[in-house]
Amino acid sequence: MNRNQGSRLFRLASRLLKYFLLALFGLAIAYVVSITFGVVNIALILPLVFDWVGRLGLILFCLIAITVIFESLR
């Protein structure tokens, strides 16, 4: 195995982090566009969105912590 190549767990964690951050960026753009066009219904689903984003962020943080521990033991 090449030392510069990460393990499968590291690649998975980095890929999930990339898509999580892209989803947050997309949600931010959708929120700004909806505010610009005056859509009021977006405010009704914000608590649900924040709940899901928080939970997914916590799961991703735990996965990254596990990856850091395994990579440091390697």
XYZ file of N, CA, C and O in Angstrom:
296
model
N 0.836 -1.177 0.000
C 0.000 0.000 0.000
C 0.885 1.246 0.000
O 1.842 1.325 0.752
N 0.531 2.176 -0.809
C 1.255 3.440 -0.880
C 0.950 4.274 0.361
O -0.190 4.392 0.778
N 1.951 4.882 0.954
C 1.750 5.646 2.187
C 0.963 6.930 1.943
O 0.354 7.463 2.843
N 0.969 7.452 0.726
C 0.233 8.664 0.433
C -1.248 8.412 0.183
O -2.037 9.332 0.176
N -1.598 7.165 -0.036
C -2.987 6.815 -0.295
C -3.686 6.532 1.032
O -3.199 5.790 1.857
N -4.859 7.140 1.237
C -5.598 6.935 2.468
C -6.348 5.620 2.460
O -6.544 4.987 1.422
N -6.764 5.200 3.625
C -7.536 3.971 3.728
C -8.956 4.203 3.207
O -9.366 5.323 2.923
N -9.710 3.137 3.085
C -11.081 3.252 2.597
C -11.936 4.063 3.555
O -12.793 4.829 3.130
N -11.689 3.912 4.859
C -12.444 4.675 5.843
C -12.162 6.164 5.720
O -13.066 7.001 5.797
N -10.897 6.524 5.486
C -10.536 7.931 5.306
C -11.162 8.503 4.044
O -11.680 9.632 4.046
N -11.139 7.739 2.960
C -11.757 8.208 1.715
C -13.262 8.372 1.877
O -13.847 9.329 1.370
N -13.893 7.443 2.612
C -15.326 7.540 2.855
C -15.653 8.779 3.681
O -16.575 9.530 3.352
N -14.893 9.010 4.743
C -15.149 10.163 5.603
C -14.935 11.472 4.850
O -15.733 12.414 4.990
N -13.911 11.539 4.038
C -13.663 12.775 3.298
C -14.717 13.003 2.224
O -15.141 14.137 1.990
N -15.179 11.941 1.593
C -16.225 12.078 0.583
C -17.547 12.507 1.226
O -18.249 13.379 0.703
N -17.879 11.931 2.375
C -19.106 12.321 3.067
C -19.039 13.760 3.561
O -20.033 14.490 3.515
N -17.858 14.178 4.022
C -17.693 15.562 4.451
C -17.873 16.517 3.267
O -18.514 17.565 3.399
N -17.338 16.148 2.112
C -17.478 16.976 0.919
C -18.943 17.142 0.545
O -19.417 18.258 0.322
N -19.690 16.044 0.511
C -21.092 16.129 0.128
C -21.939 16.810 1.193
O -22.919 17.484 0.885
N -21.585 16.666 2.460
C -22.294 17.352 3.528
C -22.119 18.864 3.397
O -23.086 19.629 3.507
N -20.892 19.307 3.142
C -20.650 20.734 2.987
C -21.299 21.280 1.718
O -21.809 22.407 1.715
N -21.308 20.494 0.643
C -22.010 20.919 -0.568
C -23.513 21.037 -0.334
O -24.160 21.958 -0.841
N -24.079 20.124 0.451
C -25.505 20.196 0.770
C -25.810 21.426 1.620
O -26.830 22.096 1.409
N -24.941 21.741 2.575
C -25.142 22.951 3.376
C -25.076 24.197 2.508
O -25.876 25.130 2.671
N -24.141 24.226 1.586
C -24.024 25.351 0.665
C -25.274 25.464 -0.211
O -25.792 26.559 -0.442
N -25.774 24.343 -0.678
C -27.001 24.342 -1.481
C -28.210 24.808 -0.699
O -29.061 25.546 -1.213
N -28.307 24.386 0.567
C -29.407 24.856 1.411
C -29.326 26.356 1.652
O -30.350 27.041 1.675
N -28.109 26.862 1.821
C -27.936 28.301 2.022
C -28.357 29.075 0.778
O -29.033 30.109 0.876
N -27.984 28.576 -0.389
C -28.384 29.238 -1.636
C -29.898 29.178 -1.811
O -30.528 30.179 -2.191
N -30.500 28.031 -1.520
C -31.957 27.904 -1.651
C -32.677 28.842 -0.681
O -33.705 29.437 -1.033
N -32.127 29.010 0.510
C -32.741 29.904 1.483
C -32.664 31.355 1.022
O -33.648 32.088 1.097
N -31.506 31.760 0.524
C -31.344 33.143 0.051
C -32.242 33.413 -1.148
O -32.879 34.471 -1.236
N -32.334 32.468 -2.064
C -33.192 32.652 -3.235
C -34.657 32.709 -2.823
O -35.431 33.520 -3.337
N -35.065 31.869 -1.874
C -36.460 31.884 -1.435
C -36.803 33.181 -0.704
O -37.909 33.697 -0.851
N -35.864 33.718 0.057
C -36.095 34.998 0.709
C -36.188 36.111 -0.339
O -37.014 37.016 -0.225
N -35.352 36.024 -1.359
C -35.350 37.035 -2.415
C -36.686 37.072 -3.157
O -37.218 38.148 -3.446
N -37.249 35.909 -3.444
C -38.511 35.851 -4.173
C -39.726 35.901 -3.260
O -40.857 35.841 -3.730
N -39.510 35.984 -1.965
C -40.610 36.172 -1.028
C -41.399 34.922 -0.700
O -42.587 35.009 -0.394
N -40.776 33.789 -0.747
C -41.463 32.543 -0.387
C -41.496 32.442 1.132
O -40.467 32.415 1.796
N -42.677 32.385 1.702
C -42.829 32.374 3.157
C -42.853 30.942 3.688
O -42.508 30.693 4.836
N -43.211 29.977 2.875
C -43.362 28.598 3.337
C -42.045 27.949 3.721
O -42.039 26.922 4.385
N -40.923 28.504 3.304
C -39.622 27.914 3.644
C -39.379 28.004 5.150
O -38.688 27.173 5.719
N -39.959 28.991 5.800
C -39.777 29.151 7.240
C -40.462 28.034 8.018
O -40.082 27.762 9.157
N -41.444 27.389 7.430
C -42.150 26.322 8.121
C -41.331 25.040 8.223
O -41.498 24.272 9.167
N -40.435 24.813 7.262
C -39.653 23.578 7.276
C -38.248 23.776 7.857
O -37.497 22.818 7.967
N -37.900 25.002 8.238
C -36.556 25.247 8.772
C -36.238 24.452 10.036
O -35.128 23.925 10.149
N -37.158 24.323 11.012
C -36.810 23.495 12.181
C -36.514 22.041 11.820
O -35.605 21.429 12.379
N -37.242 21.501 10.872
C -36.999 20.128 10.421
C -35.639 20.009 9.742
O -34.885 19.065 9.989
N -35.308 20.985 8.910
C -34.026 20.974 8.201
C -32.873 21.106 9.198
O -31.882 20.379 9.111
N -32.988 22.022 10.155
C -31.928 22.191 11.141
C -31.753 20.944 11.998
O -30.639 20.594 12.377
N -32.863 20.270 12.289
C -32.781 19.026 13.067
C -32.003 17.960 12.305
O -31.104 17.317 12.851
N -32.326 17.776 11.026
C -31.637 16.772 10.212
C -30.174 17.120 9.979
O -29.307 16.252 10.031
N -29.907 18.392 9.725
C -28.525 18.819 9.491
C -27.691 18.619 10.752
O -26.550 18.177 10.685
N -28.271 18.921 11.892
C -27.563 18.721 13.148
C -27.243 17.261 13.406
O -26.130 16.918 13.810
N -28.206 16.404 13.174
C -27.985 14.971 13.396
C -26.962 14.395 12.418
O -26.085 13.623 12.804
N -27.081 14.766 11.158
C -26.121 14.281 10.161
C -24.721 14.817 10.437
O -23.724 14.115 10.249
N -24.646 16.059 10.877
C -23.354 16.633 11.234
C -22.719 15.918 12.409
O -21.504 15.688 12.427
N -23.528 15.547 13.391
C -23.005 14.809 14.546
C -22.525 13.418 14.152
O -21.459 12.972 14.598
N -23.270 12.745 13.302
C -22.856 11.422 12.827
C -21.558 11.533 12.018
O -20.639 10.719 12.177
N -21.469 12.547 11.175
C -20.258 12.754 10.384
C -19.067 13.089 11.276
O -17.956 12.610 11.038
N -19.276 13.886 12.306
C -18.203 14.196 13.245
C -17.698 12.937 13.945
O -16.489 12.752 14.108
N -18.612 12.062 14.359
C -18.205 10.807 15.002
C -17.425 9.920 14.025
O -16.432 9.291 14.414
N -17.851 9.870 12.770
C -17.131 9.093 11.764
C -15.730 9.642 11.540
O -14.765 8.878 11.429
N -15.599 10.957 11.507
C -14.282 11.565 11.337
C -13.402 11.285 12.547
O -12.206 11.001 12.409
N -13.980 11.324 13.751
C -13.206 11.026 14.954
C -12.724 9.576 14.954
O -11.575 9.291 15.299
N -13.581 8.655 14.538
C -13.197 7.243 14.432
C -12.083 7.080 13.405
O -11.114 6.335 13.619
N -12.204 7.774 12.292
C -11.170 7.713 11.244
C -9.836 8.228 11.754
O -8.793 7.637 11.485
N -9.857 9.324 12.495
C -8.614 9.876 13.042
C -7.969 8.906 14.011
O -6.740 8.688 13.982
N -8.761 8.257 14.838
C -8.222 7.289 15.793
C -7.612 6.097 15.063
O -6.494 5.663 15.368
N -8.334 5.548 14.077
C -7.801 4.391 13.345
C -6.555 4.745 12.547
O -5.614 3.951 12.472
N -6.546 5.926 11.945
C -5.366 6.311 11.156
C -4.169 6.579 12.048
O -3.025 6.346 11.653
N -4.385 7.077 13.258
C -3.255 7.321 14.156
C -2.705 6.008 14.729
O -1.534 5.945 15.057
N -3.538 4.987 14.822
C -3.070 3.683 15.306
C -2.335 2.908 14.223
O -1.578 1.988 14.529
N -2.548 3.262 12.980
C -1.949 2.556 11.862
C -0.501 2.852 11.709
O 0.304 3.447 11.944
